[in-house]
Amino acid sequence: MSEERPRYQERPSRLPGAVVWTWDAPEGPPPAPRSVLPDGCMDLIWTGGRIVVAGPDTHAFQVEPQNRASCAAIRLAPGTAPVLLGVPAHELRDHRADLADLWPSATVRRLTARIDEASDPAAALEHVALDRIADTGPPDPRTVAVAEGLRRGRTVAATAAEAGLGARQLHRRSLAAFGYGPKTLARILRLQRALELIRTGLPYAEAACAAGCTDQAHLAREMRDLAGTTLGAYFAAAGGAGYANSETPQPSGSSTTA
């Protein structure tokens, strides 16, 4: 008997920092609703004749079963999508939008038809993103440095100093690049670090401290504020594996349509 192909798959993209992922919807009854935790990323998602942009979330986003059609997507690293899309991230915060609402509709129809007809929709979508970045150019290096500094657990003040930005400059740039201020991005990335460590088997308290929380209680509060649930309930719902970046029910992935 041949091995069943995983419903969720991902691979690194040729676009720096991005991940290409696909989701094949299961046959039969739809799966239970799932919550997607904020991760600082934005996704460009194709699903049968439609391209959707998933904006940056500040809280868990609930994906209903009827919205889990098979799809292909590219998950864009924090600060990358606004350059590609030509739209400040804060305009898409906690929002899912049709790409046709952001780009000329004729352009989107042409691109969607190209992906619809492709034998590999994920590769075709990646080509769209690569062509766009070739035209727009890469993100501001300081934006990339800010995201990387916060991802590594640097303080907002230290990150601003390293990037050569004042507090107000950093906040303004962060709204445009990430969708929210640097403190919110730092909290989101710290929670993601903690969840990744817990998935490796590290106890909650140790993962909390290693990720930069003061203690396990601090991590628990962040989990409630950003995810709307507890650590125990989150991992129990995921069968112990977690799905921190996922709008699909795979162990660790990304986002799908709203």
Short mmCIF file of C-alpha atoms in Angstrom, two decimals:
data_model
loop_
_atom_site.label_atom_id
_atom_site.label_comp_id
_atom_site.label_asym_id
_atom_site.label_seq_id
_atom_site.Cartn_x
_atom_site.Cartn_y
_atom_site.Cartn_z
CA MET A 1 0.00 0.00 0.00
CA SER A 2 1.41 3.38 -0.96
CA GLU A 3 1.99 5.94 1.76
CA GLU A 4 -0.66 8.66 1.93
CA ARG A 5 0.59 12.08 0.85
CA PRO A 6 0.60 14.59 3.72
CA ARG A 7 -2.24 17.11 3.42
CA TYR A 8 0.05 19.95 4.49
CA GLN A 9 3.49 20.46 2.98
CA GLU A 10 5.94 23.35 3.03
CA ARG A 11 9.35 24.25 1.66
CA PRO A 12 11.66 27.26 1.79
CA SER A 13 10.93 29.80 -0.89
CA ARG A 14 13.44 31.40 -3.23
CA LEU A 15 12.11 34.67 -1.81
CA PRO A 16 14.33 35.39 1.22
CA GLY A 17 12.70 34.46 4.50
CA ALA A 18 9.52 33.14 2.89
CA VAL A 19 7.94 29.69 2.98
CA VAL A 20 5.83 28.10 0.24
CA TRP A 21 3.09 25.83 1.57
CA THR A 22 0.19 23.80 0.25
CA TRP A 23 -2.91 22.31 1.84
CA ASP A 24 -5.01 19.54 0.32
CA ALA A 25 -8.49 19.57 1.83
CA PRO A 26 -9.57 16.15 3.16
CA GLU A 27 -12.53 14.30 1.74
CA GLY A 28 -15.59 13.72 3.87
CA PRO A 29 -16.86 15.88 6.75
CA PRO A 30 -14.98 19.16 7.26
CA PRO A 31 -12.48 19.29 10.13
CA ALA A 32 -13.19 21.19 13.33
CA PRO A 33 -12.54 24.94 13.46
CA ARG A 34 -8.96 25.92 14.26
CA SER A 35 -7.37 29.02 15.73
CA VAL A 36 -4.34 30.57 14.06
CA LEU A 37 -1.90 32.31 16.35
CA PRO A 38 -0.25 35.59 15.32
CA ASP A 39 3.29 35.14 14.00
CA GLY A 40 4.21 38.52 12.49
CA CYS A 41 3.93 37.13 8.95
CA MET A 42 1.55 37.82 6.10
CA ASP A 43 0.39 35.23 3.55
CA LEU A 44 -0.46 35.37 -0.13
CA ILE A 45 -2.95 32.54 -0.68
CA TRP A 46 -4.36 31.03 -3.87
CA THR A 47 -7.41 28.82 -3.80
CA GLY A 48 -9.27 27.96 -7.00
CA GLY A 49 -9.78 31.22 -8.86
CA ARG A 50 -9.06 33.55 -5.96
CA ILE A 51 -5.96 35.13 -4.39
CA VAL A 52 -6.28 36.37 -0.83
CA VAL A 53 -3.92 38.32 1.41
CA ALA A 54 -3.89 37.34 5.09
CA GLY A 55 -2.80 40.40 7.02
CA PRO A 56 -0.79 40.47 10.25
CA ASP A 57 -2.81 39.31 13.26
CA THR A 58 -2.77 40.74 16.75
CA HIS A 59 -4.83 37.88 18.18
CA ALA A 60 -5.86 34.35 17.28
CA PHE A 61 -7.80 34.11 14.03
CA GLN A 62 -10.54 31.50 13.79
CA VAL A 63 -10.70 29.52 10.55
CA GLU A 64 -14.03 27.87 9.90
CA PRO A 65 -14.23 24.43 8.25
CA GLN A 66 -15.98 25.69 5.12
CA ASN A 67 -12.98 27.93 4.41
CA ARG A 68 -10.44 25.12 4.28
CA ALA A 69 -10.43 24.43 0.56
CA SER A 70 -7.26 23.10 -1.04
CA CYS A 71 -4.84 25.95 -1.53
CA ALA A 72 -1.28 27.03 -2.24
CA ALA A 73 0.37 29.93 -0.49
CA ILE A 74 3.52 31.79 0.31
CA ARG A 75 4.13 32.93 3.88
CA LEU A 76 6.08 36.17 3.82
CA ALA A 77 8.51 37.04 6.60
CA PRO A 78 7.70 40.02 8.85
CA GLY A 79 8.18 43.28 6.97
CA THR A 80 8.36 41.70 3.50
CA ALA A 81 4.74 41.79 2.33
CA PRO A 82 4.15 45.58 2.32
CA VAL A 83 6.90 46.08 -0.24
CA LEU A 84 5.54 43.29 -2.41
CA LEU A 85 1.91 44.39 -2.10
CA GLY A 86 2.44 48.14 -2.13
CA VAL A 87 0.19 48.52 0.92
CA PRO A 88 1.22 49.44 4.49
CA ALA A 89 0.82 46.45 6.79
CA HIS A 90 -1.36 48.29 9.30
CA GLU A 91 -4.06 48.66 6.62
CA LEU A 92 -4.38 44.86 6.58
CA ARG A 93 -4.02 44.25 10.32
CA ASP A 94 -6.43 41.52 11.54
CA HIS A 95 -7.94 41.39 8.06
CA ARG A 96 -8.20 39.07 5.03
CA ALA A 97 -8.50 40.84 1.69
CA ASP A 98 -8.84 39.82 -1.94
CA LEU A 99 -5.73 40.77 -3.88
CA ALA A 100 -8.09 42.38 -6.42
CA ASP A 101 -8.92 44.96 -3.73
CA LEU A 102 -5.25 45.97 -3.59
CA TRP A 103 -4.06 45.60 -7.19
CA PRO A 104 -5.76 46.40 -10.52
CA SER A 105 -8.48 43.81 -11.07
CA ALA A 106 -7.33 43.02 -14.62
CA THR A 107 -3.84 42.24 -13.35
CA VAL A 108 -5.18 39.97 -10.64
CA ARG A 109 -7.47 38.14 -13.08
CA ARG A 110 -4.51 37.47 -15.36
CA LEU A 111 -2.31 36.22 -12.51
CA THR A 112 -5.10 34.10 -11.04
CA ALA A 113 -5.78 32.46 -14.41
CA ARG A 114 -2.08 31.68 -14.77
CA ILE A 115 -2.02 29.96 -11.37
CA ASP A 116 -5.33 28.18 -12.01
CA GLU A 117 -3.89 26.63 -15.17
CA ALA A 118 -0.48 25.74 -13.71
CA SER A 119 0.42 22.12 -13.00
CA ASP A 120 2.08 23.37 -9.80
CA PRO A 121 0.04 26.29 -8.40
CA ALA A 122 2.44 26.80 -5.51
CA ALA A 123 5.39 27.30 -7.87
CA ALA A 124 3.29 29.61 -10.05
CA LEU A 125 2.33 31.72 -7.03
CA GLU A 126 5.97 31.87 -5.98
CA HIS A 127 6.86 33.17 -9.46
CA VAL A 128 4.28 35.94 -9.02
CA ALA A 129 5.92 37.00 -5.77
CA LEU A 130 9.44 36.80 -7.22
CA ASP A 131 8.46 38.84 -10.29
CA ARG A 132 6.85 41.45 -8.08
CA ILE A 133 9.89 41.78 -5.80
CA ALA A 134 12.10 42.08 -8.88
CA ASP A 135 10.07 45.16 -9.81
CA THR A 136 9.69 46.71 -6.35
CA GLY A 137 13.06 45.84 -4.85
CA PRO A 138 13.72 44.28 -1.41
CA PRO A 139 12.49 45.59 1.94
CA ASP A 140 14.42 48.32 3.73
CA PRO A 141 17.48 46.64 5.34
CA ARG A 142 16.67 48.41 8.61
CA THR A 143 13.23 46.81 8.62
CA VAL A 144 14.85 43.40 8.16
CA ALA A 145 17.31 44.19 10.97
CA VAL A 146 14.50 45.21 13.32
CA ALA A 147 12.56 42.00 12.68
CA GLU A 148 15.68 39.88 13.15
CA GLY A 149 16.69 41.68 16.35
CA LEU A 150 13.27 41.21 17.90
CA ARG A 151 13.13 37.60 16.72
CA ARG A 152 16.39 36.95 18.55
CA GLY A 153 14.95 38.41 21.74
CA ARG A 154 16.65 41.80 21.71
CA THR A 155 14.86 44.58 23.56
CA VAL A 156 12.99 47.18 21.55
CA ALA A 157 15.43 49.88 22.74
CA ALA A 158 18.48 47.85 21.74
CA THR A 159 16.93 46.96 18.40
CA ALA A 160 16.14 50.60 17.66
CA ALA A 161 19.67 51.66 18.55
CA GLU A 162 21.21 48.96 16.37
CA ALA A 163 19.02 50.04 13.45
CA GLY A 164 19.89 53.71 13.99
CA LEU A 165 16.27 54.68 14.62
CA GLY A 166 14.64 56.81 17.28
CA ALA A 167 11.62 55.50 19.20
CA ARG A 168 9.10 57.42 17.09
CA GLN A 169 10.81 56.48 13.83
CA LEU A 170 10.83 52.83 14.85
CA HIS A 171 7.17 52.88 15.78
CA ARG A 172 6.14 54.56 12.53
CA ARG A 173 8.21 52.20 10.41
CA SER A 174 6.93 49.20 12.35
CA LEU A 175 3.29 50.09 11.71
CA ALA A 176 3.97 50.26 7.98
CA ALA A 177 6.22 47.18 7.83
CA PHE A 178 4.70 44.82 10.42
CA GLY A 179 1.19 46.14 11.03
CA TYR A 180 1.78 47.07 14.67
CA GLY A 181 4.38 48.63 16.92
CA PRO A 182 7.68 46.96 17.84
CA LYS A 183 6.52 46.00 21.33
CA THR A 184 3.59 44.02 19.91
CA LEU A 185 5.84 42.34 17.35
CA ALA A 186 8.32 41.48 20.10
CA ARG A 187 5.56 39.85 22.18
CA ILE A 188 4.30 37.83 19.21
CA LEU A 189 7.76 36.59 18.25
CA ARG A 190 8.57 35.75 21.89
CA LEU A 191 5.41 33.65 22.17
CA GLN A 192 6.32 31.85 18.95
CA ARG A 193 9.82 31.13 20.32
CA ALA A 194 8.33 29.67 23.49
CA LEU A 195 5.93 27.43 21.56
CA GLU A 196 8.74 26.18 19.33
CA LEU A 197 10.77 25.25 22.41
CA ILE A 198 7.84 23.47 24.01
CA ARG A 199 7.39 21.42 20.83
CA THR A 200 10.95 20.14 21.28
CA GLY A 201 9.95 18.75 24.67
CA LEU A 202 11.15 21.57 26.92
CA PRO A 203 8.94 22.05 30.02
CA TYR A 204 6.74 25.15 30.04
CA ALA A 205 8.74 26.97 32.72
CA GLU A 206 12.08 26.38 30.99
CA ALA A 207 10.70 27.34 27.59
CA ALA A 208 9.24 30.54 29.07
CA CYS A 209 12.59 31.66 30.48
CA ALA A 210 14.55 30.61 27.38
CA ALA A 211 12.17 32.59 25.16
CA GLY A 212 12.53 35.75 27.26
CA CYS A 213 9.51 35.64 29.56
CA THR A 214 10.09 36.34 33.24
CA ASP A 215 8.49 33.05 34.27
CA GLN A 216 5.83 30.50 33.31
CA ALA A 217 3.04 32.75 34.61
CA HIS A 218 4.21 35.49 32.23
CA LEU A 219 4.08 33.06 29.30
CA ALA A 220 0.61 31.92 30.37
CA ARG A 221 -0.64 35.52 30.37
CA GLU A 222 0.82 36.14 26.91
CA MET A 223 -0.84 32.96 25.67
CA ARG A 224 -4.22 34.11 26.94
CA ASP A 225 -3.80 37.66 25.57
CA LEU A 226 -2.52 36.74 22.12
CA ALA A 227 -4.02 33.29 21.57
CA GLY A 228 -7.17 33.40 23.70
CA THR A 229 -6.39 30.02 25.22
CA THR A 230 -4.07 28.22 27.62
CA LEU A 231 -0.90 26.32 26.80
CA GLY A 232 -2.48 23.05 27.85
CA ALA A 233 -5.61 23.56 25.78
CA TYR A 234 -3.59 24.71 22.78
CA PHE A 235 -1.37 21.64 22.67
CA ALA A 236 -4.22 19.29 23.52
CA ALA A 237 -6.23 20.60 20.56
CA ALA A 238 -3.21 20.04 18.33
CA GLY A 239 -2.65 16.51 19.56
CA GLY A 240 0.46 17.62 21.37
CA ALA A 241 2.18 18.93 18.24
CA GLY A 242 0.94 22.53 18.09
CA TYR A 243 -0.01 24.58 15.04
CA ALA A 244 1.21 28.04 15.95
CA ASN A 245 1.33 29.55 12.48
CA SER A 246 -1.42 27.53 10.96
CA GLU A 247 -4.83 28.23 9.55
CA THR A 248 -4.83 24.55 8.59
CA PRO A 249 -4.63 21.63 10.99
CA GLN A 250 -1.07 20.54 10.27
CA PRO A 251 1.61 20.37 12.98
CA SER A 252 3.38 23.62 12.15
CA GLY A 253 2.46 25.64 9.13
CA SER A 254 0.90 28.84 8.09
CA SER A 255 -2.39 30.50 7.11
CA THR A 256 -5.35 29.95 4.83
CA THR A 257 -8.36 31.79 3.60
CA ALA A 258 -10.86 33.62 5.70
#
